[in-house]
mmCIF file of C-alpha atoms in Angstrom:
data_model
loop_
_atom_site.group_PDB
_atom_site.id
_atom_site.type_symbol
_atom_site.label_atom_id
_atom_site.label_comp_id
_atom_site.label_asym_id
_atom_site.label_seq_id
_atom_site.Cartn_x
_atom_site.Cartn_y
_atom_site.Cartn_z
ATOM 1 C CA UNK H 1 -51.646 99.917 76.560
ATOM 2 C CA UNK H 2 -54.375 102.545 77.165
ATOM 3 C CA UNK H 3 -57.740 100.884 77.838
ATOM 4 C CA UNK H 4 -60.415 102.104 75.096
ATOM 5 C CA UNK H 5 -64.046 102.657 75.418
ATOM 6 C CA UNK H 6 -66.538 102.450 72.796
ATOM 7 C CA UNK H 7 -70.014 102.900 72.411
ATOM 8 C CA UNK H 8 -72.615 100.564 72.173
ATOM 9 C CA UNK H 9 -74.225 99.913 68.731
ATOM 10 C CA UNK H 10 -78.256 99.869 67.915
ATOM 11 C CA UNK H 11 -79.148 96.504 66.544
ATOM 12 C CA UNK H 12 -81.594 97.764 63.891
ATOM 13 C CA UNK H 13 -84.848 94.852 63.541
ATOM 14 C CA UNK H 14 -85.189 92.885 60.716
ATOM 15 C CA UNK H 15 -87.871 92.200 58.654
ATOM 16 C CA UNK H 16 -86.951 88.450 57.840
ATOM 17 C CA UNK H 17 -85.691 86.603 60.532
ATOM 18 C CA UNK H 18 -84.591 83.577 58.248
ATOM 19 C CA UNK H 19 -80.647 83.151 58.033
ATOM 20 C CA UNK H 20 -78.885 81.394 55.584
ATOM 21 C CA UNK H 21 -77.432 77.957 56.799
ATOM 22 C CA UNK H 22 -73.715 79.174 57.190
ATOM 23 C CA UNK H 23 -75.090 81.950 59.334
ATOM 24 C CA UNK H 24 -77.278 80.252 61.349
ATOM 25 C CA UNK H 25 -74.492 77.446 61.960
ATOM 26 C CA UNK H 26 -72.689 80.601 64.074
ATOM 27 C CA UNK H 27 -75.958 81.580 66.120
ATOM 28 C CA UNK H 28 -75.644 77.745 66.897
ATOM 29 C CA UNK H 29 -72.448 78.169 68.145
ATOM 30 C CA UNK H 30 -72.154 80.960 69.730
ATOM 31 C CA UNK H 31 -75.268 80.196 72.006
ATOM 32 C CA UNK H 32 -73.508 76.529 72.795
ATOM 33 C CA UNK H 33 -70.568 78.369 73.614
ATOM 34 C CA UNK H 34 -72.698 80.899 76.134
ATOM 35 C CA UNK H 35 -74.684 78.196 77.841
ATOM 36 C CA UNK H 36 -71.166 76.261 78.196
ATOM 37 C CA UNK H 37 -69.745 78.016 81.045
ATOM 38 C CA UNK H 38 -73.450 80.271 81.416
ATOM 39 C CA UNK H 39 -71.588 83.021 80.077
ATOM 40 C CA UNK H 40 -73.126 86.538 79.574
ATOM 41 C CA UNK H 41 -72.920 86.221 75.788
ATOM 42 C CA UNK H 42 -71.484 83.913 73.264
ATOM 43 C CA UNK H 43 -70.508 84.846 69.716
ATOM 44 C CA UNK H 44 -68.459 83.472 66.561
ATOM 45 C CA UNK H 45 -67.109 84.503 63.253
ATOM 46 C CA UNK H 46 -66.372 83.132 59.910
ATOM 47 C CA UNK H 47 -63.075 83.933 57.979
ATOM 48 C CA UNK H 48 -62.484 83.857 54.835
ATOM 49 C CA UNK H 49 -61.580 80.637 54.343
ATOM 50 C CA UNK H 50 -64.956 79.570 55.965
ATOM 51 C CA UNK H 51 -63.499 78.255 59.230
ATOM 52 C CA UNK H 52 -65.804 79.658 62.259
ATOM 53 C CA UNK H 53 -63.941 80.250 65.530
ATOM 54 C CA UNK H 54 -66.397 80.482 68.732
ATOM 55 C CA UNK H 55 -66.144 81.972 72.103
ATOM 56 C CA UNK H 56 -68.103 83.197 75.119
ATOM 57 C CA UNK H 57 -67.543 86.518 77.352
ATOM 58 C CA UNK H 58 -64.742 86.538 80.194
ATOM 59 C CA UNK H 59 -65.078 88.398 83.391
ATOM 60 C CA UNK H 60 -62.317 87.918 85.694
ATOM 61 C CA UNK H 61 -60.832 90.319 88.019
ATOM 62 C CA UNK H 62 -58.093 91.032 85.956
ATOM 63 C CA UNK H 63 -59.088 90.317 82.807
ATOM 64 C CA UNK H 64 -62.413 91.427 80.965
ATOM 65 C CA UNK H 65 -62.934 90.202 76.795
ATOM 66 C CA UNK H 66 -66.888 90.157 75.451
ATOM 67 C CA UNK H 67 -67.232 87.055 73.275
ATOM 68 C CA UNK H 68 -67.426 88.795 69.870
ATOM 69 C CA UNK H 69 -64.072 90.234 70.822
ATOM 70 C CA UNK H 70 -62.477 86.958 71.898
ATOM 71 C CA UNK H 71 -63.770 85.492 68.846
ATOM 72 C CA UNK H 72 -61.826 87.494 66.510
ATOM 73 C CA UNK H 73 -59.122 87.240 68.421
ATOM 74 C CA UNK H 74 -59.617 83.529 67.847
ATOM 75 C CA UNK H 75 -59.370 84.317 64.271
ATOM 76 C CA UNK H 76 -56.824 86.554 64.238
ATOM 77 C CA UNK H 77 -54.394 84.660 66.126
ATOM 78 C CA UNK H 78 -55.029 81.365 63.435
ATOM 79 C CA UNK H 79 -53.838 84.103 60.436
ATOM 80 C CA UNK H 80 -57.668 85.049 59.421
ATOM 81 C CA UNK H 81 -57.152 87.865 57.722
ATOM 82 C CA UNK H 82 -61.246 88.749 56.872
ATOM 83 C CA UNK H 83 -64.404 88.129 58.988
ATOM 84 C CA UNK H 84 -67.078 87.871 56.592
ATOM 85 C CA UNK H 85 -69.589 87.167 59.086
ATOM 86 C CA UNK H 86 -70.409 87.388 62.756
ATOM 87 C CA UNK H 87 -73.154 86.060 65.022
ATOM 88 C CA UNK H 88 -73.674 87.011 68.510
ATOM 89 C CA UNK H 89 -76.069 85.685 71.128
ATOM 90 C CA UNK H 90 -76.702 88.120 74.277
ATOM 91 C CA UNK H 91 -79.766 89.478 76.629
ATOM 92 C CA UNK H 92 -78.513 92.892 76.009
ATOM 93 C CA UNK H 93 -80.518 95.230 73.326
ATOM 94 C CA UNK H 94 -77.355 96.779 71.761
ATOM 95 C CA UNK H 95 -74.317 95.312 70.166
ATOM 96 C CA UNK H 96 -71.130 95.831 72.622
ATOM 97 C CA UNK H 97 -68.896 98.551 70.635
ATOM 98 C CA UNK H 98 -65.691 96.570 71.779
ATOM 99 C CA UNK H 99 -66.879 93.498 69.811
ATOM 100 C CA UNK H 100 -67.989 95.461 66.658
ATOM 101 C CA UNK H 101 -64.698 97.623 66.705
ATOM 102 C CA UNK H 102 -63.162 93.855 67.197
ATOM 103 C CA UNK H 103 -64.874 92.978 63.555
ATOM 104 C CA UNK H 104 -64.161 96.269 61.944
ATOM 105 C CA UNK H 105 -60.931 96.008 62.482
ATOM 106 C CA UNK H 106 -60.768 92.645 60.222
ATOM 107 C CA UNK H 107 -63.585 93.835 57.806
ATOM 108 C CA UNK H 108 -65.321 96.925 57.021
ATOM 109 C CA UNK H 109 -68.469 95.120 55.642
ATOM 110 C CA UNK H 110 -69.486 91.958 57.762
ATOM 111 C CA UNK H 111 -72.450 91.421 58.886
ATOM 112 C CA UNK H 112 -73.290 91.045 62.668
ATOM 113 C CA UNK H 113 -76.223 88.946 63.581
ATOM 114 C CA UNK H 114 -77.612 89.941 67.471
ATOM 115 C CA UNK H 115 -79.563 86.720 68.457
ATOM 116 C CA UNK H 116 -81.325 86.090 71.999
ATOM 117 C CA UNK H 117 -80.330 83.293 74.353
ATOM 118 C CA UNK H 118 -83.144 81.272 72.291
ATOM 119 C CA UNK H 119 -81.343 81.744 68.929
ATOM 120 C CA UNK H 120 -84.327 83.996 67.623
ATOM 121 C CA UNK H 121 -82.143 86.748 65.463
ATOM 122 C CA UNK H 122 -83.117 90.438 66.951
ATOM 123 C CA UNK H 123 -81.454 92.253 64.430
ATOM 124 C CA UNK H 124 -78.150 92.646 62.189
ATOM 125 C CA UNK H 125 -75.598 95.143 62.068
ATOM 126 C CA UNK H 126 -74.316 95.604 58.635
ATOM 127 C CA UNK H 127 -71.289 98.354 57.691
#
């Protein structure tokens, strides 16, 4: 298989910072997922049966997957057929464009919440 590249995405601010409880439940876990194994980023979904699935970013020598990405996969892989939501928590400024392609392919409109290692939400990606 090829190996793709994609762009990173803007995380545009918000205005209210306040989640609703099923979507602050995946900041939650994705940042107890990062500060597991002191990953680089942690992240986790919602299908659309509600189930969340949670992951952090690999980095081995032969194997790189950022956490959004493994997430899905997660998802995927248990016969989710939708995200409807997404929550990521990273020190980057920008959404990884593997992870959001990762989303998009499972759902045109999810939301993607960016949070910082503290859980404060930095912005939301929406389709």
């Amino acid at each position: 298989m090829p190996e793709q590249s994609f762009a990173a995405v803007a995380v545009p601010g918000v205005d209210d910072p306040a989640l609703s409880a099923e979507d602050a439940k995946l900041v939650t876990l994705a940042r107890s997922s990062r500060a597991r194994v002191a990953a680089a980023e942690g992240a986790a979904v919602r299908d659309q049966d509600g189930r969340t699935y949670a992951a952090a970013s690999v980095a081995l020598p032969s194997l790189s997957v950022t956490a959004l990405q493994l997430a899905v996969a997660q998802a995927a892989a248990s016969g989710a057929t939708k995200i409807e939501a997404a929550a990521v928590v990273t020190e980057a400024s920008t959404l990884d464009g593997a992870g959001h392609a990762a989303v998009r392919d499972l759902s045109a409109d999810a939301v993607i919440h960016v949070a910082g290692p503290s859980g404060t939400l930095l912005g939301t990606v929406s389709a």
